[in-house]
Amino acid sequence: MTSLDSVKVIDSQDQSLVFEEVIVKKRKRFLPASFNKIKERLVAYGLMLPALAVFFAFFYFPALFLIYISFFHWNIFSSQTKFVGLANFKVLFNQPLFWHSIITSAYYTLVMIPATVFLSLGIALLLKEGFTSRKGGFWRGAIFLPHVTPIVATSIIWVWIFNPNFGLANFVLKFLHLPALGWLQSQHWALPAVMIDSLWHSLGLYVIIFLAGLSNVPAQLIEVARLEGAKKYRIFRRIIWPLISPTTFFVVVLSTVSTWQAFSQIYTMTGGPHGGAGGPAFSTTTDALLVYQTAFIYEHFSLAAAMSLVLFLIILVLTIIQKIISDRRVFYR
Amino acid sequence: MAQITLNNVTKYYGSDLVVKEVNLKIEDGEFVALLGPSGCGKTTTLRMIAGLEKLSSGELSYDGHLVNDQPAEDRNVGMVFQTYALYPHMNVYENLSFGLRSRKVPKSQVRERVEKVAALLELSQLLKHKPKELSGGQRQRVALGRAIVGQPKVFLMDEPLSNLDANLRDRMRAELAKLHSRLAITTVYVTHDQGEALTLADRIVVMNKGRVHQIGTPHEIYSYPVDTFVASFIGSPGMNLWTLPWARQTNCITSGNSLRLPRSFESVLESTSETATFGIRPEHLSVSEPNEEEIEIFCKAEVVEHFGSHVMLHGRLESEGEPLLVARLDPDAVINRGQKVRLSAPSGALHIFDSVTSERLPTKELVLI
C-alpha cells in the first residue's frame, strides 16, 4: 500500500465515522425537536381555540350561513328549507326598491366619503397647526368624544335638533335669515340630515387617524419647502398630500365600508315611523336598511341574505377598485 | 449674495434662554462656521437666520434691511439639513426643480438651471432616481444642489456631513470647499466638528450655552483662544489646562516642582491672584532640553501610545491634585510607563488664563509660534 492509499483509507474511515455521528446526532435531534414542535403547536391552538370558537360562531358561521341561505328558501320559524338556486337574486333584481336602495346607498357614500376626508383632514390640519400641547389635547378629546358616544342615543338628540317646529337646526337657519327646512320629514332633506349626524359621529375617529398621518410627515420637509418659496397651499398639495396618501387611502376604505353598512343612525332617525324602511318616500332607504326591513319586518330571510351578499360584493368591488387606484397614486415610504 | 448682521439676537423657548445676545456681522461671500457642543444654540441661531424661528429680541438684517418679520419663503436662502430632507416621493429632477417652480421660474429656465447644477454636482445620470435609490453621498449632493439651484443670497448648512461615513465626509468636505470658492455665496455652516470648521470656514463663531465665546479666523481661534472653553474645545486633543499656584524665583517663575516659566511672564501673572490657569497644546510639547527662554514641565508617564507618525503621552504633573497632561511627541520619543519625564515647550506656546474668570490674559504679544 502506498502512502497515498493509506491516507485515502484513513480519510474514508474518518468520513464514515463523521457521517455516522451526524446521523446519530440528527436522529437524536429530530425526534425531540419534532415532538416539541407538535406540542408547541397544540398548546398554541389550544390557547387560540376559545377565541377562534367565538369568532367562528359569531362571524364566520353567520357569514357562511348567509351565503348558504341566499340560494334557499329559508325561514327561521319554519323547518322547511328548499333550494331555489338564483331565484332570490332574480326577485331582488326585479324589485325597483332594491335598485332605489342601491342608488340611495351610493348617493350616501359618494357624499359621505369626500365630506369625511375633507372635513377630518381640515380639522386635523387645524389641530396640528393651531393648537399645541394642552390646548391641542383638549381639542383632540373634544373632537373624538362624539365617536365614543352610542350612535342610537346621539341620533335621538339629532332627531330633536332636526325637528321642523322646535329644533335647533331651523332655529339657526332662521337666525341666518334662511328658510326653515322640513329635515327628517322632507323627502329631499332627510338623507342629508342623517349624513350630518353620521359625519358628526364619525369625524373624531378620522381626525385622529389623519393627525397620526400628519405627524409622520417630517417637519424639515415643510421647512425646506417654505425656504424654497412654496406657499401654504403648494406645500399641502405637493408635499403633505402625497406623503399622507396611505392614511387617506385607509380613511377612504374605512369610511366606504362603514357608510355602505350604515344602519343604526338611519333607522333611529328615519326608520321607525316608516315601517323600518327609511325616510319619507323611501328617501333614506339604503341597502342595509332594506336588508333589515326585508328580514325582520317582512321575514323574507333568504331574500335579505341575497341582498346582503350583493352588498358584500359591492363593497368588495369598491375596495378592489380603491386598491388598484392606490397602487398608482399612494406613495409608501 | 448678502451681508448678514445679527444685533443682540436672543432666543427664548418659554423661560429657557437658548441664544443670548449674539452680535455677528457676516460679510458678502464669507464662509462662517457656528461651532460648539450639542445644545449650545448654534442650530437655533441658524434657524433664526433662515426665518424658521422668530427672534425673541434683537435685530437681524440682510444687506442692512431688517428681516425680523420677513417670512422664510421670502428670504431667498438655500438650506441643507443634517437629514438632507429630500422629498421622498419626488425624483432628483423634481427635488431640484421644486423651488424654482414654486417661484414660478419659466419651464425652459427650470430645465436649464437644474441640468447645470446636476452637471456641477455630477448628478446628471441620477435625475430620474428617487432619494431611496441613492447613496448617502448622492443624497447629500442632491440636497446641496437643491439649495444652490435657486441662486440663494445665503447658503445655510446644518451639520450637513454628520450622516456620512468618515471617508465620504472628507471627500464631501473638500467638495464643499471647492463649491464655495466657485460660487462665493455667503455661507453659514453649523457643526460640532472642529475639523470641518477649521478647514472650511473663513471665520469661526465658537458658542457654548447660548453665548458666543469667540469669533475669529481658524488661526486666531486656535492660537489665541479667549477663554478656557475655547482653548479646551478647539484642538484634538484639546489644550492642557492646569490651574496652579505660582511663585517668583531668582531667574524664573515656578509652580511647585512641575512647571518652570521664563521670568518674562511675571508681568502677565502680576495681574492675577496667587493661582493662574496655564495652557499648552499637546502638539507644542517635546522631549528636549529646555533653554532659559523655554517652559519646562515635569510629569509622570501613565500611558504611552505609539501611532507611528507620533507618540501620545498621557501623564500627570507632580503638582497638587496631579492634573492630567497629554503630549503629542515625536515618533522616536522613548518613554516608559511610570517614568518621570521632562518636557519642554517654546514660551510662545504658553497660554495663561485668569483662574477665576477663565478669560485669557494678554500674552498675545508673547506668542512666537
XYZ file of C-alpha atoms in Angstrom, chain A residues 242-250 253 322-323 325-333, chain B residues 88-89 130 132:
25
model
C -48.734 62.838 -1.333
C -46.996 61.894 1.903
C -50.255 61.253 3.758
C -51.753 59.325 0.842
C -51.522 55.958 2.687
C -53.542 57.496 5.531
C -56.061 58.996 3.115
C -56.417 55.640 1.385
C -57.016 53.955 4.722
C -61.550 52.373 2.556
C -59.642 51.626 -4.495
C -56.697 49.271 -4.131
C -56.091 53.280 -7.725
C -53.996 53.332 -4.570
C -51.236 51.279 -6.177
C -50.807 54.088 -8.705
C -51.486 57.096 -6.512
C -50.476 56.185 -2.966
C -46.860 56.765 -2.004
C -45.423 54.399 0.584
C -42.096 55.440 2.042
C -39.109 61.160 -0.817
C -41.947 60.997 -3.368
C -35.952 58.630 -6.181
C -34.315 55.996 -1.596
